[in-house]
Amino acid sequence: MDSTADPKGKRPLYQEDGLAYARAAAAAASATAAAAPDEEEAKPKPKPSSSSEEAKPEPEAEDQAEMPPLVLVAEDGVEVSISRRAARMSHMLRLLMEDSCADGPIPAPNVHSDILDLVVQYCEKHGPYYDPEASERARNPFPPFPVELTPTVSSIKPVTYVDPDPHGLKDWDKDFISLDNSTLFEVILAANYLNIEDLLDLGTTTVADMMRGKKPEEIREIFEIENDYTPEQEAELRKENAWAFED
Amino acid sequence: MAEALLPGLPDEIVIWEILVRLPPKSLLRCRAVCRAWRRTTSTRAFLLAHHGRQPSLPVVCGFDGYNQSILAFDHRAAADAWLRPVARLDGERFFCLQASCDGLLVFSATTAAWRPCLAVCNPATRQSALLRHPRDASLFGVLGMYLHRPSGEYRLLLHRTSGRPAILGHDPLPERRTGCYVSALGSDQPPRYIGGPAAAASALGFYTPALVRDCLHWSPVGSCKVVTVFDTAAESFRQMRAPIAPTKLSIFQLDGKLGIYSNDNATKAVDVWVLPNYEGEVWEHKYRVELPAAEIRGQFGGRGGRLNVSVVSAGDAVLLLLICGQWLFYVDVDGVLVDSFSCDGQKLYACGLALKQTLVPHAFFTALEDYTVNASPFI
């Protein structure tokens, strides 16, 4: 197996099991919801039958904005709604929406409603500016050649080109992610389950930054990890990579 | 049941989403946290993924008259920290940086018995060893280093500069043809002759190739106006069109694509071309950078001295590094002097090479002579 198999060092985000479970659960939930008299409008499905009564086909973005928000159900039974535009940030929810399995309540087991609120907050903030294409490219760093470059996708930019952050997302993210460790971990787990790449990156980078530049004893203290080295073993290890332990 | 690496998170996330993001120095410290952390960050799969995430940083060499310093340029680091030392090497037996590939550096060196040889080292793992071949390195020049994907070996492309016999009978090769040779790191076999553009080969040795799409590319040399290309998988040469320009051109790698810049010290501007479509071989003039010469001379007191310009890429950004003596100036493509750096007592060189650090412990090290870890030549 050659070393270029995963050149960006990233593991696949898409998790088969989670998606299948969510689909099945959503389908079951839809079935029960449909049985009861419901408040859902009779909105045309993405695959329209040839009905002259239906509205003219609208662009997908508008379609989504008008469609009712999704309903996520946390482990404590609390329902949290998320607009469709924000839900695009979750790869899992996006697939459910594409497969039209997202009309009923979607279970999010193991995610407490407080955490779900935070996750939805993140998605609602980033949703309007989210471009699914951008992250696709990150997941597929070696598209087939020849690559046809149009000016919009040219990646050559001068170093003084500052990534536009006109919406103040970076600062917002910094405030958002200042959480205590256990909440941060829960957010990471939720982002992982829902396949929200950007939130997962934000959370895990924050944890990595907590480790960067620290001494091992400091890392142990922050994360409450037990040191199972004997003093001799630890000294040996430090000697082995002495340069890394210098300041 | 095994303890979780980080209580509260599944190991899969801790390993593949958190630990893998740490720079080499932090990762090595993390190994000292507990045994489980050491175990999981030492697997080959992890280290390959970790290496895959490392940025490819332009290398600047420093020489203080005796010892060599290897510095890496990271434009995204905090101000004052964007040029940081990676390693210092004992200059008594380690001389000139010749090639770099995937975190491995190859130097011209001498054995304890003063026989010219080549040496390979990894500054992140502090491993170092002398290469067995070529036996007399003074006969050969290093054109480049590459990963030969079909075999998985790291190989050197060498050119033999002269047909003279080796010093003191060190060359058992019956083969004395001038031209190009290939030698695998750690191999017992002498370099294998592959022919190649013999006439141009010795001139190519003065230039650093750019590795793009698994091929090494050299800028046009002498009167020849083409880019020489070496396909590392087929191990054969071919040519490519180059931009038309009156000045000397230098090639570099930019975010997986080829770039070329004009390198005439007389002019006050640098032109940069890029090749967006590799097969089409049509070069696009991208930038014309007016160098902030007055500002630069003002910084180092107007002392004379040639300003060496090199254009490097950091991720997908293009930067210019201007070096004169102990001074390094970092200029962006708008001709703005972004920062300057002075390395007291050292003469700096931008060698056109890049370092993508790796903690992968390559097997060939232990098989080589004079294998050391954490010892000379690292000081």
XYZ file of C-alpha atoms in Angstrom, chain A residues 94-240:
147
model
C -27.948 16.852 3.366
C -28.234 13.296 2.132
C -31.469 12.797 4.033
C -32.873 15.941 2.419
C -31.798 14.802 -1.016
C -33.464 11.458 -0.426
C -36.567 13.187 0.877
C -36.261 11.372 4.178
C -36.020 14.581 6.171
C -39.640 15.567 6.496
C -40.290 13.876 9.789
C -38.386 14.104 13.064
C -34.787 12.966 12.789
C -33.346 11.249 15.844
C -29.988 12.333 17.164
C -29.306 9.707 19.810
C -26.532 10.334 22.306
C -26.714 14.070 21.709
C -28.161 16.082 24.550
C -30.459 18.938 23.597
C -28.101 21.559 25.039
C -25.361 20.314 22.751
C -27.758 20.068 19.844
C -28.700 23.692 20.448
C -25.044 24.670 20.185
C -24.564 22.672 17.014
C -27.638 24.192 15.419
C -26.442 27.620 16.488
C -23.176 27.014 14.642
C -24.907 25.779 11.529
C -27.367 28.659 11.462
C -24.474 31.111 11.724
C -22.365 29.487 9.014
C -25.200 28.130 6.882
C -25.766 31.187 4.662
C -22.109 31.253 3.609
C -21.596 27.538 3.314
C -20.432 26.143 0.020
C -20.665 22.360 -0.189
C -18.363 22.369 -3.202
C -15.493 23.819 -1.218
C -15.359 20.954 1.213
C -15.853 18.328 -1.478
C -12.576 19.425 -2.922
C -10.880 19.119 0.396
C -12.066 15.550 0.659
C -10.875 14.763 -2.814
C -7.486 16.392 -3.146
C -6.573 14.655 -6.385
C -9.273 15.254 -8.938
C -8.694 13.571 -12.292
C -6.377 15.399 -14.668
C -6.362 17.538 -16.687
C -7.810 20.053 -14.301
C -9.647 22.762 -16.119
C -9.101 25.978 -14.285
C -11.608 28.737 -14.508
C -10.666 31.999 -12.826
C -13.046 31.345 -9.952
C -11.323 28.146 -8.951
C -7.749 29.241 -9.571
C -5.901 28.576 -6.381
C -2.976 30.841 -7.149
C -3.298 33.922 -5.051
C -0.840 36.492 -3.756
C 0.224 36.199 -0.154
C -1.303 39.549 0.764
C -4.678 38.212 -0.244
C -6.321 37.913 3.106
C -9.065 35.358 3.248
C -12.162 37.509 3.284
C -13.899 37.183 6.590
C -16.405 39.986 6.110
C -18.961 38.221 8.231
C -16.626 38.019 11.195
C -16.932 34.246 11.270
C -13.457 33.623 12.636
C -13.995 35.791 15.677
C -17.447 34.349 16.175
C -16.002 30.842 16.007
C -13.384 31.716 18.598
C -16.057 32.883 21.027
C -18.327 30.006 20.175
C -15.739 27.331 20.833
C -14.565 28.662 24.207
C -16.293 25.935 26.097
C -15.282 23.736 28.979
C -13.669 20.487 27.943
C -16.627 18.195 28.461
C -18.977 20.418 26.451
C -16.352 20.782 23.748
C -16.012 17.014 23.517
C -19.773 16.598 23.265
C -19.908 19.132 20.455
C -17.165 17.224 18.649
C -19.084 13.974 19.040
C -22.257 15.565 17.740
C -20.434 17.107 14.781
C -18.947 13.706 14.081
C -22.303 11.950 14.190
C -23.970 14.513 11.951
C -20.938 14.732 9.647
C -20.488 18.478 10.006
C -16.961 18.786 8.689
C -16.358 22.434 9.523
C -17.528 22.103 13.113
C -15.533 18.907 13.575
C -12.426 20.677 12.265
C -13.061 23.654 14.536
C -13.518 21.498 17.622
C -10.607 19.152 17.019
C -8.265 21.988 16.072
C -9.179 23.691 19.343
C -8.285 20.555 21.296
C -5.029 20.180 19.341
C -4.181 23.803 20.098
C -4.568 23.045 23.790
C -1.805 20.480 23.452
C 0.512 22.467 21.205
C 3.562 23.873 22.900
C 2.721 22.317 26.275
C 4.850 20.056 28.366
C 3.637 16.475 28.870
C 2.793 17.098 32.525
C 0.699 20.111 31.540
C -1.175 18.042 28.959
C -1.851 15.353 31.532
C -3.285 17.934 33.901
C -5.532 19.594 31.336
C -7.017 16.338 30.121
C -6.819 14.346 33.347
C -4.652 11.571 31.971
C -2.754 9.208 34.196
C 0.972 8.894 33.734
C 1.789 5.213 33.477
C 5.498 5.612 32.818
C 8.086 4.895 35.449
C 10.454 7.820 36.004
C 13.202 5.895 34.229
C 11.043 5.185 31.217
C 9.974 8.778 30.974
C 13.552 10.004 31.225
C 14.579 7.577 28.485
C 11.806 8.820 26.236
C 12.753 12.427 26.766
C 16.361 11.653 25.968
C 15.352 9.862 22.764
